[in-house]
Coordinates of N, CA and C in Angstrom, one line a residue:
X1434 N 50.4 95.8 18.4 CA 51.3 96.8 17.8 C 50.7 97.3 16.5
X1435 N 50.5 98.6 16.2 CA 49.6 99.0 15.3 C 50.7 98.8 13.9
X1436 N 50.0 99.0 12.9 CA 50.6 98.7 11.9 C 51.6 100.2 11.6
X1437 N 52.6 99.8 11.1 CA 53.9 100.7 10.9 C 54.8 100.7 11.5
X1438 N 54.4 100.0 12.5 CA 55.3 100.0 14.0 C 56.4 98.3 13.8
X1439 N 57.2 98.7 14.2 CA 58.3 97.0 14.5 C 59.1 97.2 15.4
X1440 N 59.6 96.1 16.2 CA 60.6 96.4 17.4 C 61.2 95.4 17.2
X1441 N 62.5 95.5 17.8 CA 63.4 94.6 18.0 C 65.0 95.5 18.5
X1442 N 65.8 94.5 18.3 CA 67.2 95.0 19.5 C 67.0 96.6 18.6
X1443 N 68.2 97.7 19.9 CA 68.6 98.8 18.7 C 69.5 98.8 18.1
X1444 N 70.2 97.5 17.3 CA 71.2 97.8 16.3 C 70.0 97.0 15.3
X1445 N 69.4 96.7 15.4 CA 68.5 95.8 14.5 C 67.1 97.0 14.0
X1446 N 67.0 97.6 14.8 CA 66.2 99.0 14.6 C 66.7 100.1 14.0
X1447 N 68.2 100.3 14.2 CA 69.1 101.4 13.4 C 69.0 100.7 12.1
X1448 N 69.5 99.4 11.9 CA 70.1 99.0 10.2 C 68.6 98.7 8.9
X1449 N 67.6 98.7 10.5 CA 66.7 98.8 9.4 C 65.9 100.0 9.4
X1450 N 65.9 101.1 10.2 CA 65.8 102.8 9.8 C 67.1 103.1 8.3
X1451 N 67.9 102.7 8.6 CA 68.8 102.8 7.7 C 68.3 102.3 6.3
X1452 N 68.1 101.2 6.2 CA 68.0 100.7 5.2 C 66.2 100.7 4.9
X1453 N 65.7 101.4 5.0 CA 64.4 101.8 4.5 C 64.4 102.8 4.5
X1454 N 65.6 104.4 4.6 CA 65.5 105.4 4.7 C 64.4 105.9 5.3
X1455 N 64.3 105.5 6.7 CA 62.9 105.9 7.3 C 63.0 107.1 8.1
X1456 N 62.0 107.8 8.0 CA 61.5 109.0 8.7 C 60.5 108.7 10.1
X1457 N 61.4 108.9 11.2 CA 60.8 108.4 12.3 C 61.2 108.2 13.8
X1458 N 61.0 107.3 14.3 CA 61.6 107.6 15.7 C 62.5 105.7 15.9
X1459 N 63.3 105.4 16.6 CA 63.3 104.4 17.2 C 63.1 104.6 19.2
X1460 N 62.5 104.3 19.6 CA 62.1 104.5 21.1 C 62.1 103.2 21.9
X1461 N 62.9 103.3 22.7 CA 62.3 103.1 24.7 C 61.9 103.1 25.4
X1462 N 60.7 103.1 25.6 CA 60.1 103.7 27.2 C 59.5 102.4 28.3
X1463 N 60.6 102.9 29.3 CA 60.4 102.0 30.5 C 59.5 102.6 31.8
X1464 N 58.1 102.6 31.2 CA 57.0 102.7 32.2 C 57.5 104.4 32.2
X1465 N 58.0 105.6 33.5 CA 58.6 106.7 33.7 C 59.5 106.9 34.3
X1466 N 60.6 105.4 34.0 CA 61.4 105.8 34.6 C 62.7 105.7 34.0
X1467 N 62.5 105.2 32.2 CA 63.2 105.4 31.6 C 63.1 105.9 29.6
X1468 N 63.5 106.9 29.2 CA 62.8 106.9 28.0 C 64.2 107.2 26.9
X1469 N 64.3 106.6 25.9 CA 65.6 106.6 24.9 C 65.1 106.7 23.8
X1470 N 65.5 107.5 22.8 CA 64.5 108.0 21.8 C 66.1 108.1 20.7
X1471 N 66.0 107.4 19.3 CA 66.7 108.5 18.5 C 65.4 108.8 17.1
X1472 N 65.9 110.0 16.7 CA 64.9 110.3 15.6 C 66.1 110.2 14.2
X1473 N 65.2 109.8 13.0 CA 65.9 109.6 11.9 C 65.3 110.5 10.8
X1474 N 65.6 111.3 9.9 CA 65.3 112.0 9.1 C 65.6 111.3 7.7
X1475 N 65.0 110.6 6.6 CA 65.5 110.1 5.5 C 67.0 109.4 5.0
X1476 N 66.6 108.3 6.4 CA 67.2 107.3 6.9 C 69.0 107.9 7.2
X1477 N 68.9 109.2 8.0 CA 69.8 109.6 8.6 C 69.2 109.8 10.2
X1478 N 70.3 109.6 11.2 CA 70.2 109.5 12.5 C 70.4 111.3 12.5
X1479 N 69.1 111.8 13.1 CA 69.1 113.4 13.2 C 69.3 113.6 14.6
X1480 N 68.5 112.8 15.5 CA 69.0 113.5 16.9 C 68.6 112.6 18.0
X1481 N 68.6 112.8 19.8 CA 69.0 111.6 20.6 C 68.3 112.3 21.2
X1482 N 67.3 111.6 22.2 CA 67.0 111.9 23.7 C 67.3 110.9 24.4
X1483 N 67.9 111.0 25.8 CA 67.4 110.1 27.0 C 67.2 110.5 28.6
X1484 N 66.2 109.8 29.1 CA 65.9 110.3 30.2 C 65.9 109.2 31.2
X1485 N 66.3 109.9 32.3 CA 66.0 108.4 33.6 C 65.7 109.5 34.5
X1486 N 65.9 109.3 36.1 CA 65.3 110.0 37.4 C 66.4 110.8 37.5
X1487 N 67.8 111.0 36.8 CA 68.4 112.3 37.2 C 67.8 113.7 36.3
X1488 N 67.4 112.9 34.9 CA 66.9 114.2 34.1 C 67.0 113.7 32.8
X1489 N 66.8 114.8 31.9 CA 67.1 114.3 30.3 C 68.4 115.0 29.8
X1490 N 69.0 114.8 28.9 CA 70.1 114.8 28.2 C 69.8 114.7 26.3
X1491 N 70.4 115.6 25.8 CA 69.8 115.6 24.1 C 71.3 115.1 23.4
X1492 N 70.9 115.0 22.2 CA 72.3 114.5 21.3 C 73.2 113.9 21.7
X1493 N 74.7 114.1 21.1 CA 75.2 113.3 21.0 C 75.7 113.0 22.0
X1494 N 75.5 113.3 23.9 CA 75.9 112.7 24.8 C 74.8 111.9 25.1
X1495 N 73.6 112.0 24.8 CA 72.2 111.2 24.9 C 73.0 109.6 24.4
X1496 N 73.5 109.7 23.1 CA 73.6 108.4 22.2 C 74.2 107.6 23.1
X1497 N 75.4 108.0 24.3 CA 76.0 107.5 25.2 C 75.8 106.9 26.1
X1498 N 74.6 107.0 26.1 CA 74.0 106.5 27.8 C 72.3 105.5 27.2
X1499 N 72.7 105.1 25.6 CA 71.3 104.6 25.1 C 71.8 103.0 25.9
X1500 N 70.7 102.8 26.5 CA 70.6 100.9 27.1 C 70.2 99.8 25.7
X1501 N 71.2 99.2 24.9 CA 71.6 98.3 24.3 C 71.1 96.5 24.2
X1502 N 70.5 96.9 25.8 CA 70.0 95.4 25.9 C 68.6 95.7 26.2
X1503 N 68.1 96.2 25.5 CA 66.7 96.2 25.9 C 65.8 96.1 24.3
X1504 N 64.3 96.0 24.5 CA 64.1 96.0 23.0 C 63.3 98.0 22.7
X1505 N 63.5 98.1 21.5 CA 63.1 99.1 20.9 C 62.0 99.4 19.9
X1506 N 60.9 99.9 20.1 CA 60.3 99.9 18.5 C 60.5 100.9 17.7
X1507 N 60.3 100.8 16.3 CA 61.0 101.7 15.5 C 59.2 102.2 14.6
X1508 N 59.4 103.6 14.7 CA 57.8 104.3 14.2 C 58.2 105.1 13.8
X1509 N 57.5 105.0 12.2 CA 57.3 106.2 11.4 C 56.5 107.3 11.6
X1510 N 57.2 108.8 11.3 CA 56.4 109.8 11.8 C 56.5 110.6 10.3
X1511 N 55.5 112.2 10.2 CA 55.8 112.9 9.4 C 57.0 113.4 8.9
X1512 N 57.5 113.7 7.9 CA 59.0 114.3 8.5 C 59.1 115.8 8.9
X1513 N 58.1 116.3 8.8 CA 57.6 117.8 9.8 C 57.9 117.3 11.0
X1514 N 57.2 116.6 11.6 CA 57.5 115.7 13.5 C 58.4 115.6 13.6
X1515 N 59.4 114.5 12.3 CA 60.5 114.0 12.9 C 62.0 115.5 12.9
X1516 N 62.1 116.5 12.4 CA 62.6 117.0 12.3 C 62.1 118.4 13.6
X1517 N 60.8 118.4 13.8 CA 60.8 119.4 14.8 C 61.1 118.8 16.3
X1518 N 61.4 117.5 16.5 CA 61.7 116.5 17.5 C 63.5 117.0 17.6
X1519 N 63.5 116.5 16.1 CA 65.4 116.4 16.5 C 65.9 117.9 16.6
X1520 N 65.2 118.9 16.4 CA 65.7 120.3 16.3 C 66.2 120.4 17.9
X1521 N 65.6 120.4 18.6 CA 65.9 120.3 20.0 C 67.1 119.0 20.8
X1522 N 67.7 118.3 19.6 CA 68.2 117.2 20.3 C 69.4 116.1 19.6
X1523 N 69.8 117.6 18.8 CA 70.9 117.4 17.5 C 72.1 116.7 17.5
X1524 N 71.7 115.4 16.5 CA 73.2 114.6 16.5 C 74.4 115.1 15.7
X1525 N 75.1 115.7 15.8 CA 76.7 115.9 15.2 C 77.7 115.1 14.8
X1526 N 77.3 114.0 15.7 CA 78.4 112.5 15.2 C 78.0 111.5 15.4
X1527 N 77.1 111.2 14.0 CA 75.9 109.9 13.7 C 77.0 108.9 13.9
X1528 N 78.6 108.9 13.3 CA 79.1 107.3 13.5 C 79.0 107.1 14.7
X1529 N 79.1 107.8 15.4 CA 79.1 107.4 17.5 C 78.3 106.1 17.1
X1530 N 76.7 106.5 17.2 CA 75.3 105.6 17.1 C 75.6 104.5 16.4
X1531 N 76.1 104.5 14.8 CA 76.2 103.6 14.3 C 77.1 102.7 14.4
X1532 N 78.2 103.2 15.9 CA 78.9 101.7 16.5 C 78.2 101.1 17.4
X1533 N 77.0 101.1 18.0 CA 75.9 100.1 18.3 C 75.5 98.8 17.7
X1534 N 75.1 99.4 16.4 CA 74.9 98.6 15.3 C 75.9 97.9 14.4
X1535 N 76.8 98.4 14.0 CA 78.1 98.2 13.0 C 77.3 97.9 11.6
X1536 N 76.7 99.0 10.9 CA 75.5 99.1 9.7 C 76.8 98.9 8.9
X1537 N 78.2 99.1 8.6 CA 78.9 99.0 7.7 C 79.0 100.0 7.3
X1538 N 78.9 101.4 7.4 CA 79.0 102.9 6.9 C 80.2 103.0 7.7
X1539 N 81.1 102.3 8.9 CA 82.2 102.5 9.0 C 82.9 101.5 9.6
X1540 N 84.0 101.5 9.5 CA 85.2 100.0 9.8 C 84.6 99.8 11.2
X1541 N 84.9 98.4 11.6 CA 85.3 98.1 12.9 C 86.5 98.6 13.6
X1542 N 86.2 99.7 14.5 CA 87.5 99.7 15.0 C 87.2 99.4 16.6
X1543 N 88.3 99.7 17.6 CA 88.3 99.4 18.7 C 88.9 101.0 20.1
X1544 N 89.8 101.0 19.6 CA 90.5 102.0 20.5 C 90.0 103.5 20.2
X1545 N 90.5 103.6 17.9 CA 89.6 105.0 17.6 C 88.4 105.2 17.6
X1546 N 87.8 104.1 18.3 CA 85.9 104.6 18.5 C 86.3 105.2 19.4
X1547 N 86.9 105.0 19.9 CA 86.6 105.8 21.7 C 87.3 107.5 21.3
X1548 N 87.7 107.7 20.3 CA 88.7 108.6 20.6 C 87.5 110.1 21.3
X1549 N 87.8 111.0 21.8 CA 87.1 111.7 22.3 C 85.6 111.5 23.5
X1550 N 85.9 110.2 23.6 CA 84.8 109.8 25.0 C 85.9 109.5 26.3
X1551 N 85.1 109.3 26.9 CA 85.7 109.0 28.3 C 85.0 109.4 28.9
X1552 N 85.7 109.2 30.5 CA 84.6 109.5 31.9 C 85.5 110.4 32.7
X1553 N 84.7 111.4 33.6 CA 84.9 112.6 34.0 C 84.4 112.3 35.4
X1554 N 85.7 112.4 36.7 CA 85.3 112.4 37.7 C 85.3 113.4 38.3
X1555 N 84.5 114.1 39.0 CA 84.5 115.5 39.9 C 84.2 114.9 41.3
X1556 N 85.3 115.7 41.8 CA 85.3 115.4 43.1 C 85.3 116.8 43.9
X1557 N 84.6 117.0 45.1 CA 84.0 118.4 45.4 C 85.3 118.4 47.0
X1558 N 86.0 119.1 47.0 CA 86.6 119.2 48.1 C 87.3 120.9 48.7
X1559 N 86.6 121.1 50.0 CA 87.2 122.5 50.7 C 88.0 121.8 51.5
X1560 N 89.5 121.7 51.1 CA 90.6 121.8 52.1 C 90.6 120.5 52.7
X1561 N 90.5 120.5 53.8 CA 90.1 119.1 54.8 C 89.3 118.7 55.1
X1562 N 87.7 118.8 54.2 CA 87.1 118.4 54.7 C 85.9 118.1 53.4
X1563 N 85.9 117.2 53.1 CA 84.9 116.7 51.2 C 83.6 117.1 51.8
X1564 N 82.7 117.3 50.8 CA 81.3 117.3 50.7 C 80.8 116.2 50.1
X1565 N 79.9 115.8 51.0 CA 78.6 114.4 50.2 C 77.2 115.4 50.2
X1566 N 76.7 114.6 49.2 CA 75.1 115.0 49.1 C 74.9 116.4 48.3
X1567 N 75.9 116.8 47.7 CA 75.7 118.2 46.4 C 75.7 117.5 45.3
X1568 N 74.3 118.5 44.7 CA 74.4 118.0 43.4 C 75.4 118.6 42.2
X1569 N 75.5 117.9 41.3 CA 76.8 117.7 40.3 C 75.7 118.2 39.0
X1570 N 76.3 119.2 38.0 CA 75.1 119.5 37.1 C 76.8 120.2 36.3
X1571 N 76.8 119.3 34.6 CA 77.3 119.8 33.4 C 76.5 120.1 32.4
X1572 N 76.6 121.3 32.2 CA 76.3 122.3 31.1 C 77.0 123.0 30.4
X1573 N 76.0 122.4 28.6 CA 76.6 122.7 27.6 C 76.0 123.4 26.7
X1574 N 76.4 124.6 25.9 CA 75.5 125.2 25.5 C 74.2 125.8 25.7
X1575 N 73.9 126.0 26.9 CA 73.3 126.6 27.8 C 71.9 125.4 28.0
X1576 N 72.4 124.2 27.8 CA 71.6 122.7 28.1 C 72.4 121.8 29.3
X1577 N 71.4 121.4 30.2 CA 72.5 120.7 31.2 C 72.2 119.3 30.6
X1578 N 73.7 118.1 30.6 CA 73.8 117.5 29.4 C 73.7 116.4 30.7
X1579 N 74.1 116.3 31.9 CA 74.7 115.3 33.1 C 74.4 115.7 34.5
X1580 N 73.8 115.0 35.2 CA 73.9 115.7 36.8 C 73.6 114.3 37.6
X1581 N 74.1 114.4 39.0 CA 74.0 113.6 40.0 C 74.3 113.9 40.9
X1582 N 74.5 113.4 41.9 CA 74.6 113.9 43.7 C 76.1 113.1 43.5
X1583 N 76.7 114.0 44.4 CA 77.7 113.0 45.6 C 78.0 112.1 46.5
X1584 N 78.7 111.1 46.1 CA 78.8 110.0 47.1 C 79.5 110.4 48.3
X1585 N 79.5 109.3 48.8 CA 80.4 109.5 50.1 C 81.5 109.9 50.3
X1586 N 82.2 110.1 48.9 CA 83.4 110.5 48.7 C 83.8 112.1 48.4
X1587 N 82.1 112.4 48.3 CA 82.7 113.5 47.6 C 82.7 113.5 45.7
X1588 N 81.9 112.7 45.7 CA 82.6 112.0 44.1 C 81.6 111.5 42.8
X1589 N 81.4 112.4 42.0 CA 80.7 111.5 40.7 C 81.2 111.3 39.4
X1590 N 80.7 110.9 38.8 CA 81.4 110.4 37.1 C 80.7 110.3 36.5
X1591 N 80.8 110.9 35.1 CA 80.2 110.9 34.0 C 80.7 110.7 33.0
X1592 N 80.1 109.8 31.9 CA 80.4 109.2 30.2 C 80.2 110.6 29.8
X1593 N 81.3 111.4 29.4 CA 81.2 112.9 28.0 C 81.8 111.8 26.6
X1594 N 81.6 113.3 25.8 CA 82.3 113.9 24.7 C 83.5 114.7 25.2
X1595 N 84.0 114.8 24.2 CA 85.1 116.0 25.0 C 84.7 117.3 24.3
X1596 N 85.1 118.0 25.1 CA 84.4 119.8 24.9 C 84.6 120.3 26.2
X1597 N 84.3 121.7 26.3 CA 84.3 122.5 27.4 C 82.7 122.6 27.9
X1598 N 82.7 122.2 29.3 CA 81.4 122.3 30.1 C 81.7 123.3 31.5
X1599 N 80.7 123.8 31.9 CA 80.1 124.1 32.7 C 79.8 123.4 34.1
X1600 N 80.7 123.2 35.1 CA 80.1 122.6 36.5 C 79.5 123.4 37.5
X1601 N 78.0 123.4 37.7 CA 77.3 123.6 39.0 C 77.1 123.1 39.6
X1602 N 78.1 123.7 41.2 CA 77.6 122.7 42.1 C 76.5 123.8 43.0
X1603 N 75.5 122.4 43.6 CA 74.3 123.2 43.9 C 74.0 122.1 45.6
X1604 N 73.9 123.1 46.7 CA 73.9 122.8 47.3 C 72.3 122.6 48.0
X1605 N 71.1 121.9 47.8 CA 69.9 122.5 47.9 C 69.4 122.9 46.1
X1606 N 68.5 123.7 46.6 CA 68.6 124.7 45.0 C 69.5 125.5 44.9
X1607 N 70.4 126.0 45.8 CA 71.7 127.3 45.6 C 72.7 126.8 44.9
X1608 N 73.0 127.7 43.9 CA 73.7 127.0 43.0 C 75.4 128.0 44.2
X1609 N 75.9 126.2 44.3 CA 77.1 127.4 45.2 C 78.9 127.6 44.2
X1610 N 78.5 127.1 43.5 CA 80.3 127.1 42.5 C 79.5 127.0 41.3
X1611 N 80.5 127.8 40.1 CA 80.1 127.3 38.8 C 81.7 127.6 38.3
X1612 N 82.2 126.5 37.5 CA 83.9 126.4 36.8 C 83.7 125.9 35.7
X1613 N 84.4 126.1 34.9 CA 84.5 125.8 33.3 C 85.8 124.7 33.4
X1614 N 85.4 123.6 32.6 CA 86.3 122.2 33.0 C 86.4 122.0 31.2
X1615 N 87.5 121.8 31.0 CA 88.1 121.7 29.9 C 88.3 119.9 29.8
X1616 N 86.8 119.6 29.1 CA 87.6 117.7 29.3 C 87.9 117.4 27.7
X1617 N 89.4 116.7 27.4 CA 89.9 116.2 26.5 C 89.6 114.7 26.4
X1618 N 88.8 114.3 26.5 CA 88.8 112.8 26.8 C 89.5 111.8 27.5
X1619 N 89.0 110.9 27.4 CA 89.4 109.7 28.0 C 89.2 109.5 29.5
X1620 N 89.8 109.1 30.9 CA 89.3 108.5 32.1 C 90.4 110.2 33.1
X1621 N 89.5 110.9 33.1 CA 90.3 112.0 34.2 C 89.3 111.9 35.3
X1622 N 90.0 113.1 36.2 CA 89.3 113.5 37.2 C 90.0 114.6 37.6
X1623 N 88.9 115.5 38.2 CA 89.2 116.8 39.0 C 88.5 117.1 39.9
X1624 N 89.3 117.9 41.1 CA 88.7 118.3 42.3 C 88.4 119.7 42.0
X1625 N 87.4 120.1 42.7 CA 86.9 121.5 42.5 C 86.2 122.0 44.3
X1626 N 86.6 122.9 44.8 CA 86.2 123.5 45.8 C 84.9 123.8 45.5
X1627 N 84.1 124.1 46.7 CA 82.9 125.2 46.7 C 83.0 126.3 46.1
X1628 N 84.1 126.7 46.5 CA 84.4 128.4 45.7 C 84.6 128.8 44.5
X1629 N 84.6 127.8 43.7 CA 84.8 127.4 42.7 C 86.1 127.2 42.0
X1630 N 87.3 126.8 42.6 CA 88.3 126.7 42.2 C 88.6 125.3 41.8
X1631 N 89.3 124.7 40.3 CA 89.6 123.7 39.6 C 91.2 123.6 40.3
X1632 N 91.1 122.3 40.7 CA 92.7 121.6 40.4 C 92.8 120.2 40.1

């Protein structure tokens, strides 16, 4: 490990970005099939990547999906680097991240962490007859934040934020529905036709 560089858990890598006001990255990379990145700007959490085999995801729905049990190393970068990294991948609500850690910048809570997360089930159905094997793709701010295929049911789920997204369903590359889904948090679900109609 070259010098600058230290790893260990990521709450043990956030409190001590924190507490050395470091300019830099904390990272995971699992060979190419998995990569979790947050960047810190003068020991503030600036922005999130994470990537697996459906795709990448930036900010604050990245911080959502960081893997917790694995280890991390934490590297100092310029703060030119570390800031032209997080421009593309902007965190808005650093306490999210810092309930991984519990740095003490805010209470322990339980129920109000969660407020505004939850999981979002879309289920794809024309009438009498479900679709498997379409892919599932939410877009936000003209970034797709979530995507997956269809199970057998007709059915996927995703950890959001709450906000207004974008669902493309794409059958192939054709993109064949696109509906605007209003999620408020916590555990819903909605069915959506091909044609794009929400109920």
């Amino acid at each position: 490990m070259r010098e600058g560089k230290r790893a260990g858990t990521l709450a043990d890598c956030i409190r001590e970005a924190v507490s050395l006001n470091m300019t830099g990255e904390i990272l995971h990379q699992d060979g190419v099939r998995l990569r979790a990145c947050i960047i810190f700007v003068s020991g503030e959490p600036a922005g999130a990547e994470y990537t697996d085999a459906a795709g990448t995801i930036y900010g604050d729905t990245a911080v959502l999906r960081l893997p917790v049990d694995f280890a991390y190393t934490l590297s100092p970068l310029p703060i030119a680097e570390a800031e032209a990294l997080a421009g593309r991948a902007r965190i808005f609500h650093p306490m999210r991240l810092f309930a991984h850690a519990k740095t003490g910048q805010e209470p322990e809570k339980r129920n109000s962490e969660r407020t505004g997360i939850g999981t979002l089930t879309v289920r794809i159905g024309d009438g009498a007859e479900d679709r498997a094997g379409l892919r599932i793709e939410l877009w936000k701010n003209g970034r797709i934040c979530a995507s997956d295929t269809t199970d057998q049911h007709a059915s996927v789920s995703f950890r959001l934020l709450e906000g207004t997204y974008e669902c493309r369903v794409r059958d192939g590359v054709t993109v064949i529905s696109k509906t605007s889904i209003l999620f408020p948090g916590g555990d819903r679900e909605t069915r959506i036709t091909t044609g794009g109609n929400q109920r």
